[in-house]
Every structure is written in C-alpha cells, then in structure tokens.
XYZ file of C-alpha atoms in Angstrom:
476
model
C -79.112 -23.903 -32.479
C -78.475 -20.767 -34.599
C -75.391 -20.497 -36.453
C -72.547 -22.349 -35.555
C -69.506 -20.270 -37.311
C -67.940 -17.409 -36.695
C -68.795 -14.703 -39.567
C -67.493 -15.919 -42.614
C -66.074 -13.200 -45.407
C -68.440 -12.971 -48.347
C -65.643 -14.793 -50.611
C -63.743 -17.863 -48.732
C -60.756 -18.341 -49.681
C -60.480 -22.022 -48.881
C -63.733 -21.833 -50.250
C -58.917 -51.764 -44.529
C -58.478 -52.593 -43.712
C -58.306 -55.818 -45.709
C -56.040 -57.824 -44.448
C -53.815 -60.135 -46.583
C -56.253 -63.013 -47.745
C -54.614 -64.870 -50.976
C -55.512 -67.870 -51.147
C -52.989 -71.440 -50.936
C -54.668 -72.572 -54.296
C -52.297 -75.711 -55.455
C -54.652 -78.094 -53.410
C -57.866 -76.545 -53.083
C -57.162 -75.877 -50.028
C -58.323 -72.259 -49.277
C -56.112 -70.730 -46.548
C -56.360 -66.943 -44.913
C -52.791 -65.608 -44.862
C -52.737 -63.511 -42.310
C -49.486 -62.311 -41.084
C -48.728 -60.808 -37.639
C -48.303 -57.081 -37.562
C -44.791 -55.435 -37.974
C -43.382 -52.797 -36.313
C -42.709 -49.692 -38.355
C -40.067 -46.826 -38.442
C -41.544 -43.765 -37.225
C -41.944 -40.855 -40.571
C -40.673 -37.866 -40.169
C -43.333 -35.509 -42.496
C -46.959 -36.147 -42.322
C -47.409 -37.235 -46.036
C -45.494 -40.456 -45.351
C -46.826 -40.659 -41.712
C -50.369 -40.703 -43.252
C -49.316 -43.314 -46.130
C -48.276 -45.704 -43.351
C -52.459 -47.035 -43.031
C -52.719 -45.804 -46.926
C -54.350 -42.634 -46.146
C -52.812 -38.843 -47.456
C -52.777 -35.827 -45.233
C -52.876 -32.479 -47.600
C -53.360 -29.459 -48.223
C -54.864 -26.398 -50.042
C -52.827 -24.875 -52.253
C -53.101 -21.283 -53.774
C -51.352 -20.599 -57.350
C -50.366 -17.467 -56.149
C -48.103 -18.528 -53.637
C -46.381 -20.981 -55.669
C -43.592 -18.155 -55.818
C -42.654 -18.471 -52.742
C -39.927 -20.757 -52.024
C -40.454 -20.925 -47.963
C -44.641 -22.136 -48.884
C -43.442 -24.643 -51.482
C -40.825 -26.391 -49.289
C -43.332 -26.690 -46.504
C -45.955 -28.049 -49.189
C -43.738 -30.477 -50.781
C -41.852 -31.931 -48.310
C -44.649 -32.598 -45.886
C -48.121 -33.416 -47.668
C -48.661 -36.100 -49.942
C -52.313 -34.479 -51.156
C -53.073 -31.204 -52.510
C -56.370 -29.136 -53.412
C -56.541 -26.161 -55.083
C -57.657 -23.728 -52.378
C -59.818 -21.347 -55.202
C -58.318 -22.208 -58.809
C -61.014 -25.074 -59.744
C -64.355 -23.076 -58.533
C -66.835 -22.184 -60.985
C -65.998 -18.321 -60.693
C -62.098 -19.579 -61.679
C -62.942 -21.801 -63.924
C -65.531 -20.850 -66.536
C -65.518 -16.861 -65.918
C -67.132 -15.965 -69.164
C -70.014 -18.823 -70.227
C -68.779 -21.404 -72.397
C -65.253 -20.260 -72.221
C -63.203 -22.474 -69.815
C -60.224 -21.109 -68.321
C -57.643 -23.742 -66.067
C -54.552 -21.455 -66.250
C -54.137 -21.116 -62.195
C -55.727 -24.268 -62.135
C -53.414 -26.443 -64.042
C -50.720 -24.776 -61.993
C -52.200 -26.076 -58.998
C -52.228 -29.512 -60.452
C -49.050 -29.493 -62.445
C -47.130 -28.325 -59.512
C -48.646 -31.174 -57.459
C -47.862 -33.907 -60.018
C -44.448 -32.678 -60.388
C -44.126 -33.177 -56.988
C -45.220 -36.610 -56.480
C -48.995 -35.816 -54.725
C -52.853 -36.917 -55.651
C -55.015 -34.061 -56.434
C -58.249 -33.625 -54.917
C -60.809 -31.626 -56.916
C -62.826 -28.796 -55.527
C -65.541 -27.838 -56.348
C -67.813 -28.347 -59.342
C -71.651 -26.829 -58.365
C -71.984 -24.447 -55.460
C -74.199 -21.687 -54.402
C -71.413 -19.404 -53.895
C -68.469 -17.653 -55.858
C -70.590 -18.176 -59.125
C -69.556 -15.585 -61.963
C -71.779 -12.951 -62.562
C -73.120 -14.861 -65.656
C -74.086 -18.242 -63.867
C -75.452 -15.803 -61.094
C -78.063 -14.219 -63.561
C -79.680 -17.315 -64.726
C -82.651 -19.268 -63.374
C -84.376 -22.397 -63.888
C -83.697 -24.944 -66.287
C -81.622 -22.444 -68.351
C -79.133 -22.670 -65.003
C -79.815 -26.175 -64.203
C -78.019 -26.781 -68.072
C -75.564 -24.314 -67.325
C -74.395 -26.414 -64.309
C -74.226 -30.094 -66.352
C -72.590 -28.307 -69.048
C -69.594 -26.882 -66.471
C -69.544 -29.951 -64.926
C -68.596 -31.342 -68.136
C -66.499 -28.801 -69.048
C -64.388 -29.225 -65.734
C -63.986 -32.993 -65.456
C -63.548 -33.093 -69.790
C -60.598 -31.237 -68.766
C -59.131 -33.319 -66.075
C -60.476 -36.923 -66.771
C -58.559 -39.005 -65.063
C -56.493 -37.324 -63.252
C -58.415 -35.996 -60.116
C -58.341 -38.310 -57.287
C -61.450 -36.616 -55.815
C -63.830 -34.195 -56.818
C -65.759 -31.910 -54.554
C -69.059 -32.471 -57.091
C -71.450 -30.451 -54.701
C -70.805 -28.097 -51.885
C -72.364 -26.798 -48.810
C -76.099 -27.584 -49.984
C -77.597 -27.620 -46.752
C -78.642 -24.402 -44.457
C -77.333 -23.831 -41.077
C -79.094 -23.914 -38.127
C -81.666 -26.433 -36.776
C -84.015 -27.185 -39.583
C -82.260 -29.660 -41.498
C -83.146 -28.074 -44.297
C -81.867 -27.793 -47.766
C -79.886 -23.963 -48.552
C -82.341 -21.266 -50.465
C -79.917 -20.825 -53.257
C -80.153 -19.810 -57.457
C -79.517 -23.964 -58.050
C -81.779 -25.671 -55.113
C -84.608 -23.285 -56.860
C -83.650 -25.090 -60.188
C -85.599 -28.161 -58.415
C -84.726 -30.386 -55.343
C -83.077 -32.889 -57.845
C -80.251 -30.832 -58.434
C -77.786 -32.743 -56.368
C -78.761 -36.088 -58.069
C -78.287 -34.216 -61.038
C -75.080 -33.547 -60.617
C -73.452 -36.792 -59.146
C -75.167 -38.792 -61.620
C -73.318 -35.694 -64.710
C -70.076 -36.094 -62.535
C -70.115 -40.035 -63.239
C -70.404 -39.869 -66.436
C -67.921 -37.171 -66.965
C -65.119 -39.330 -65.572
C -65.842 -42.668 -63.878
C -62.709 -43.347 -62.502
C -62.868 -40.233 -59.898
C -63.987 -40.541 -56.611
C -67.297 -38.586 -56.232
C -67.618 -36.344 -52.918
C -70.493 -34.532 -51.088
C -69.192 -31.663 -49.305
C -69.957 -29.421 -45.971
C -68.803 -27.797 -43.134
C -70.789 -27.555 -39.171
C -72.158 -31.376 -40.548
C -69.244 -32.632 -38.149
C -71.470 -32.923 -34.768
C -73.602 -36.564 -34.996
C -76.623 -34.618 -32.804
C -76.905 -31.807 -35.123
C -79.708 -31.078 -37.731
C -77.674 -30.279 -40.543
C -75.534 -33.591 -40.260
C -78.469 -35.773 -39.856
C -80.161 -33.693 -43.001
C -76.646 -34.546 -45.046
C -77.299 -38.286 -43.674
C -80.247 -38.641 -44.259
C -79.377 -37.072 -48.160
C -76.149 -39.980 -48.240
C -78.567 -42.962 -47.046
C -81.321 -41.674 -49.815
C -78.285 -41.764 -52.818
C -76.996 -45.036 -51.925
C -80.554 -46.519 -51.608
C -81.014 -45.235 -55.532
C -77.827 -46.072 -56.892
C -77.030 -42.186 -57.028
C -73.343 -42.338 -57.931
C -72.081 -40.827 -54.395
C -68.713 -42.346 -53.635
C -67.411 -40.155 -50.386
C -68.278 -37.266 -48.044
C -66.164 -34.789 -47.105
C -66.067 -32.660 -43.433
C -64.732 -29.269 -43.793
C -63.911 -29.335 -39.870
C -63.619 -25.740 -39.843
C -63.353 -26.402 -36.017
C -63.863 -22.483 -33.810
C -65.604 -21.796 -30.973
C -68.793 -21.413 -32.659
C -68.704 -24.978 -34.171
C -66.045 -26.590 -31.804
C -64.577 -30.134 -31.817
C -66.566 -32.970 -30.215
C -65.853 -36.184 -29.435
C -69.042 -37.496 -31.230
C -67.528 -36.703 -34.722
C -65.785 -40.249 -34.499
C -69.351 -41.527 -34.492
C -70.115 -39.345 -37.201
C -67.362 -40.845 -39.555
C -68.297 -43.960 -38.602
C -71.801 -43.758 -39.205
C -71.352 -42.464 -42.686
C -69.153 -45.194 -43.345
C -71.526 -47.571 -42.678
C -73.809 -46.534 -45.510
C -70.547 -47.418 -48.070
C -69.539 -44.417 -48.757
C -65.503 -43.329 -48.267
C -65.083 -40.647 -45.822
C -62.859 -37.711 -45.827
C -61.324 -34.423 -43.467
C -61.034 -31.927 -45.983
C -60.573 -28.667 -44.867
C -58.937 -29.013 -41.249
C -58.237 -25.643 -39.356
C -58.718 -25.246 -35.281
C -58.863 -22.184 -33.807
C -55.940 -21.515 -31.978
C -54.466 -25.041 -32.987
C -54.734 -26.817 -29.571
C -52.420 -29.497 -29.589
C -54.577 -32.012 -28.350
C -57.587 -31.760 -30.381
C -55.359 -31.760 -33.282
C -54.583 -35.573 -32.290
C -58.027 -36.179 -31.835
C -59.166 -35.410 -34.925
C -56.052 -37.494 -36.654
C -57.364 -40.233 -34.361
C -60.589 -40.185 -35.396
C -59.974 -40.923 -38.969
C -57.196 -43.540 -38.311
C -59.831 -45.766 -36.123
C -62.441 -45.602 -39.577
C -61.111 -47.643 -41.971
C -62.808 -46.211 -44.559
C -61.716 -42.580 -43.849
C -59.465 -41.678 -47.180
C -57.204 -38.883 -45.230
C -57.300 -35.275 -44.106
C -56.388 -31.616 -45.521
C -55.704 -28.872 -43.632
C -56.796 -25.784 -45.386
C -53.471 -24.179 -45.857
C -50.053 -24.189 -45.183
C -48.828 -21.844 -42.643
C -51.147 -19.412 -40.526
C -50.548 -16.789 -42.411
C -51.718 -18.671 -45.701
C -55.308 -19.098 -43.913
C -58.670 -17.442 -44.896
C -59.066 -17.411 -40.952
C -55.244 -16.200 -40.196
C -56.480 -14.350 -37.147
C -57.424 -17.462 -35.349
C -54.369 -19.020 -35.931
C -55.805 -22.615 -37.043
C -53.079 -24.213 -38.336
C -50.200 -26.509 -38.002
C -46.626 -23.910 -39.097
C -46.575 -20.771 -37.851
C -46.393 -17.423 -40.280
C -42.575 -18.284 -40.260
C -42.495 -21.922 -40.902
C -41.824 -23.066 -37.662
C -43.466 -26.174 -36.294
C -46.304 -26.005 -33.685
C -47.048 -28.589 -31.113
C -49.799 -29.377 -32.690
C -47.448 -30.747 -35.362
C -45.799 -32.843 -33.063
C -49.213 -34.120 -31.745
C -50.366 -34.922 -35.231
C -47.264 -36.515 -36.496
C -46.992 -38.907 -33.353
C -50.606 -39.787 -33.756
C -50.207 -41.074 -37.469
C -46.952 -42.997 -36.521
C -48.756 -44.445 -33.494
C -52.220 -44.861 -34.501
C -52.837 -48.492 -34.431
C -56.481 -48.659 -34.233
C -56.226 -49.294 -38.002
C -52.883 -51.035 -38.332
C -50.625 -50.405 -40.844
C -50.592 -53.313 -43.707
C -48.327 -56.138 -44.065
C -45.884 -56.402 -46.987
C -44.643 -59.533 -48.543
C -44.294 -61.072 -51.959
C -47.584 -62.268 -54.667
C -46.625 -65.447 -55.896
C -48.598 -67.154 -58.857
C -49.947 -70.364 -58.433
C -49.281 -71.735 -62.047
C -46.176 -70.296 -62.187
C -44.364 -70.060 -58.706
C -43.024 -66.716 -59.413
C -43.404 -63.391 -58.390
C -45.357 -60.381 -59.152
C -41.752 -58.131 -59.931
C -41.071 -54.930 -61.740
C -38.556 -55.640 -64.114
C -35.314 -54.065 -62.834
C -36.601 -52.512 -59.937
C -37.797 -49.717 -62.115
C -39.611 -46.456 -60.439
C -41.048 -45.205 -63.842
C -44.412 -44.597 -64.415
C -46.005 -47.076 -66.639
C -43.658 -49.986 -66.574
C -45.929 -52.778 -67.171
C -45.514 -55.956 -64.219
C -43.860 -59.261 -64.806
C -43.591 -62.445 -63.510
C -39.865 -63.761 -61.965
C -38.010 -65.770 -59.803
C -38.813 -64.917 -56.120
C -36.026 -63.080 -54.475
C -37.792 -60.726 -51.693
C -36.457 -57.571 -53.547
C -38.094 -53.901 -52.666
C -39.385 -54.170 -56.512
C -41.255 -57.563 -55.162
C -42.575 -56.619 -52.473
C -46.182 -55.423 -52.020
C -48.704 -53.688 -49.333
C -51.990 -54.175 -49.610
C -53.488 -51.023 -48.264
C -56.775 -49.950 -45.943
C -57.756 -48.217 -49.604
C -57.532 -51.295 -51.216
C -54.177 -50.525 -52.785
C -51.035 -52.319 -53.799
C -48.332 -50.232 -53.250
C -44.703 -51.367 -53.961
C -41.558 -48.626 -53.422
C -44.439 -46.721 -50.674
C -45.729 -44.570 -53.496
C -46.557 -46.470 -56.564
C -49.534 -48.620 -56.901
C -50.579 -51.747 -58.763
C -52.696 -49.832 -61.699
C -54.736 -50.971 -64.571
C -53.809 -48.816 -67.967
C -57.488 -49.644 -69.273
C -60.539 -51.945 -68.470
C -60.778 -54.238 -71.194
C -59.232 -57.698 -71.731
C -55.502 -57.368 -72.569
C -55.326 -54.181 -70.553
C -51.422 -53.596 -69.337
C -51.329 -53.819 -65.613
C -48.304 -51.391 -64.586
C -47.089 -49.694 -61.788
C -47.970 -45.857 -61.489
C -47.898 -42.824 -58.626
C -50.509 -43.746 -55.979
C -53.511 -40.938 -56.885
C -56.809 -42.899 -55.279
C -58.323 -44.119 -58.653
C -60.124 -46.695 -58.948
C -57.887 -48.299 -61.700
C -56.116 -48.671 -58.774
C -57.914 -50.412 -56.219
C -57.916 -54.040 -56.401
C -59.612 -56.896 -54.371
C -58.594 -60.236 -52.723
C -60.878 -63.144 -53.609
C -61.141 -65.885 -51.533
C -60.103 -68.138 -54.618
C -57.066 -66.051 -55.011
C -58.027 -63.668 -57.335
C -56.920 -60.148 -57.115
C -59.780 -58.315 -58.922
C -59.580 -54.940 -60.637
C -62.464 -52.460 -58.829
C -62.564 -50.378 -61.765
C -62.569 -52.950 -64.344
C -64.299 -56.294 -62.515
C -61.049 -58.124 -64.453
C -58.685 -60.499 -62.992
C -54.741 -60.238 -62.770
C -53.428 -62.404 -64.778
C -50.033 -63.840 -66.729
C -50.510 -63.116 -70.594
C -51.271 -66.295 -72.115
C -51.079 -68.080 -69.386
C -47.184 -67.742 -69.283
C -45.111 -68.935 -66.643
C -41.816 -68.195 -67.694
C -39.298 -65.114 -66.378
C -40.589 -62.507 -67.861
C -43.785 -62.894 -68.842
C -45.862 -60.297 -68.426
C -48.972 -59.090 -66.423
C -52.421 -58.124 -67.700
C -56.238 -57.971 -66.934
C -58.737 -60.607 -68.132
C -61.725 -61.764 -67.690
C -61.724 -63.784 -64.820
C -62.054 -67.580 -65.282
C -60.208 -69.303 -61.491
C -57.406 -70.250 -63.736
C -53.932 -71.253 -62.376
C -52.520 -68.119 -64.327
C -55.089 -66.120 -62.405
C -54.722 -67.434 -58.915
C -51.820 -65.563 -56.556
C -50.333 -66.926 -52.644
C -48.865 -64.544 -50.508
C -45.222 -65.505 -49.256
C-alpha cells in the first residue's frame, strides 16, 4: 500500500460492562441484581460526558503552554485525562546518560493532578527523538541503556501514571508487516518483550500500553503485524495490558468504518484498548462521532485523547484536526462528539445504588460525606446519601461523588480501603463475585469489615478472602 501519512516533520510534536451482580447472601440464595437502566442528565464538557460509561476523553498537554490562561481553561474544564505531548520522551527525559531530568515533565503531571485528571504516560522506548547519547550506542550496550531508562522513568513516577506508552511505533509502514529497521529492533527482536516485562516490574500497578499509528484499518499489514505481536504476548504471559491507536486520521490514512472491528478484535485477546492521539483532518463533524462511537460500543475501550487542545496547539495545525478552533471557539465537531458520549448507549452507563454488608446490614459510607483523598471507608446505617452511593463502572470501578473511586492503600492483609481521585490503577479496580465478594484486582483480597465489625463505624479493609459474612456485600 505504500505509506499511508502525509509527511511527517522529523520531530513530532505529539510525538463493562459488568453489570451490578452482588449477591443476596443471608440464605444462600445467590441472586443477580440487576437493575433497569436510568436515564441520565446530559454533561456539558467532554471529561464528564466520557465518565458517564467510566471512560476519560483527554488530551496532550505541552509545559510550555501552561502560561497561557485561554489553553488552560479549555484543558481543565473539558478533559478529564492528560498526556504530556513531549515532556516524558527519552530525549526530555534523560538528556545526558544517567542523569534524569522531569522538570517540564512534572509540570505536566503536577498541573494535571492539581486539576483533578489521570495521567497517561508517554513514551518510555522509541526509535525516535532519542538524545544524541542513546543514538550512538548499539547492541547490548543500548539494549541496557533502554531497561535502565525505563527504570529511571517509572522509579520516578511509580504509582502515579495511569498508563504508560512502554513502546512506540515498532512496526514499519507499508505492506510487509514487518518490524521498523531501527538502533533498538537491531539490539535483537526481543526488545519489545524486554521492555514490557522491565515496565512491570518497574511499577505494577500501571497499565502497560503498546503504541502505533496507520494500525487503525483491520485489512492492513501493519495492524495485523501489531495483532499478531498482541496475540503472541498474551499467549506468553508478556505483561501487555492495553494498545493504544494514534488515529492520526488524514487523507493518506483516513477513517474507516472497519476500525470498530479493529477495537473489538484486540479486545478479544484481553487486552484494554485505547484512542490516544485523535486528530482528523479538517475535523469533519461526523467522523468525529464515529470514532467516539466506536469506542463507546467496546467495552473494554479505556477512552480517547485528542492530541491537543485547540488547532493551533497541533503538530498538524495546517490541517485543522481538532475539536476548538485557534480562538477557543467550539467546532461542530464538538457538538457531534459531546452528543455522542451523552447518547451512546451501546455500552450503557452503570447503575448506582447502595453496598450493603451481609453480616452487618449497613452500608459501605464515607464518614461525613468527606471528598478528601484518603479517607478510609466505613460501615453505617443505610440512608441513600451521595457519600453511599456507588457506580460500578465498565473499568471495573467504584466510583462514589463521579470522581473518586473505591481504592486499596496497599495489597496486604489489613490494607486501608479509602476513597481516592479516579486515575485507572489497578488498586482501583475491583470485582463482583458471584458469592458476593468484591475482590481487589490488584491485590486478589476481599473487602471486608475490620474484625469482623458490624457496628457504625467500623471500618473497611482488605483481607484475605475466606466467604465470610463480614466479607459478603447486597446491592440495595
């Protein structure tokens, strides 16, 4: 096929649903609660639009434009998800070797904390925008230098980064399928591997992505190459936890219908899914929806960034790709994108309602309706209160207020269970068991009432799971 992109400048610069299932535990008698589904207010930014089916739409952000007061109300008040457009690249990152450098990176990430939004980290090995140091080095004297800034990078961030971008754009264009000539694919053809399995170990709790752009077209080469690369890893037990599709969409690699098939297929090999770099040349209006449609109908797609703010704050600003115009104004394609997250319904948005123990007949409750970070959970009198009431999300998330999630402070027995800003971790991902557990997916620990309490006030921990009454939850 040739290449599918338009000419790209030699430095880029962008470069489930679960349903309620607790169980009625009192008599043994195992019920699905399933409740019908509830009408919604339509949201009025895409952030919250997106959080509706538990998914974040984002963007990439650039530390130099942090100044500006017109980019940072755009940014804050409409995306719940930010990556750092160039800050955490290798060139940014570690520009002399050994010597790490995260000053425009942490002001990517502390502005986006401060703000209320998950970070998505990007990217940790890639052929391109390599200083001039990695660039001179070959072989296994490379292949070290790329596990040691891997471990430099996610040392630095552990725990924190919703996502990381672990490898990017490894694959050639065109129609061989073939793997990119490039300084680390000559360090062996285990490089990738190499990476993920560095990544994992560097911080567990992060969400480990494969990365690409043209890979968005199920017929083409390069996406069944990528597939082919996903199927392999989760065959091995290579830690690969998500892909990511640039969907630098032009009319070199346009839009086509089949990438719903694409998601979908990638899905079905267990791995998360992800939009992560969304611009459209000339921002049609219509394909715009699509695309936000496509995700919504995979449960298992995460969310979507679009790679920049306003046109003007694209690496393609000529084409116009985005959703604000150079002055801030809406597009259409705003409108079409907004009123397909508030009406997609292909994956409908969760039910709320209260968790009520089955030893104790109280409620999972956050003492005084608190918002703050790391107040720990408690058990009291049912009363249907916002601080009582709970969504269990298409990411496998218990939300409570919209933005804070059931989250385990540890893994180990004892471990406080608290709420905390929704960021994608798996500390915070939990599962229903049909005994009416509700299983940590980091930890493999049950929620459960500290010594088996059932009094107001007792509070709420993680232990090993044993189908105890103090372990057992009904919705009501």
């Amino acid at each position: 096929m040739g290449s599918y992109v338009l000419p790209r400048p030699v430095v880029r610069r962008k470069v489930r649903g679960l349903l309620w299932a607790l169980v009625v535990g009192v008599l043994g008698v195992v019920a699905a609660l399933v409740a019908p589904p509830t009408a919604h207010a339509a949201e009025n930014t895409l952030g919250a639009a997106a959080a509706q089916s538990g998914r974040y739409f984002g963007t990439a952000i650039a530390s130099g434009r942090l100044g500006d007061s017109a980019y940072t109300t755009i940014a804050g008040r409409e995306f719940n998800s930010v990556t750092a457009e160039n800050e955490m690249k290798i060139d940014a990152t570690e520009p002399q070797r050994g010597q790490f450098n995260f000053t425009a990176g942490d002001r990517v990430y502390n502005w986006a904390v401060q703000n209320g939004k998950q970070v998505r980290g990007h990217t940790l090995a890639w052929h391109s925008q390599q200083p001039g140091w990695m660039q001179s080095l070959s072989g296994s004297t490379l292949r070290q230098a790329m596990i040691n800034h891997i471990n430099g990078v996610m040392a630095h961030y552990k725990g924190k980064i919703a996502q990381w971008d672990v490898v990017n754009e490894a694959f050639a264009d065109g129609s061989s399928g073939a793997r990119r000539d490039s300084n680390l694919q000559r360090t062996g053809n285990d490089w990738i591997e190499v990476a993920f399995r560095t990544a994992r170990a560097a911080d567990p709790a992060a969400k480990l992505c494969y990365n690409d752009y043209n890979v968005e077209n199920w017929t083409w080469a390069k996406t069944q190459a990528m597939y082919n690369m996903v199927r392999d890893f989760k065959q091995r037990g290579v830690p690969i936890d998500c892909v990511g599709f640039q969907s630098h969409f032009n009319s070199g690699s346009p839009y086509n219908s089949n990438f719903r098939t694409t998601l979908q297929n990638f899905a079905a090999l267990g791995v998360d899914v992800a939009i992560t770099e969304l611009d459209i040349q000339g921002a049609p209006a219509t394909t715009y929806a699509n695309v936000a449609n496509d995700c919504l109908a995979v449960p298992r797609c995460l969310g979507i960034t679009v790679w920049g703010v306003r046109d003007t704050d694209s690496w393609r600003a000529e084409q116009t790709p985005l959703l604000f115009n150079g002055d801030g104004s809406k597009k259409p394609a705003y409108t079409a994108v907004l009123n397909a997250l508030n009406g997609g319904t292909s994956t409908p948005p969760s039910e709320s309602g209260t968790i009520k123990g089955v030893g104790s007949g109280r409620c999972l409750d956050v003492p005084g309706t608190s918002t703050a970070d790391g107040t720990q959970l408690q058990l009291w009198d049912c009363h249907n209160g916002t601080n009582q009431q709970w969504t269990y999300t298409a990411a496998g998330e218990l939300r409570v207020y919209g933005n804070k999630c059931l989250d385990a402070a540890g893994t180990g027995n004892g471990t406080k269970v608290q709420i905390y800003g929704c960021w994608g971790g798996d500390n915070q991902k939990w599962r229903l068991d049909s005994n009416g557990s509700i299983v940590g997916v980091q930890s493999g620990l049950c929620l459960d009432a500290v010594a088996g309490g059932t009094a107001n006030g007792t509070l709420i921990q993680l232990s090993s799971c044993s189908n105890s009454n103090s372990q057992r939850w009904t919705r009501t």
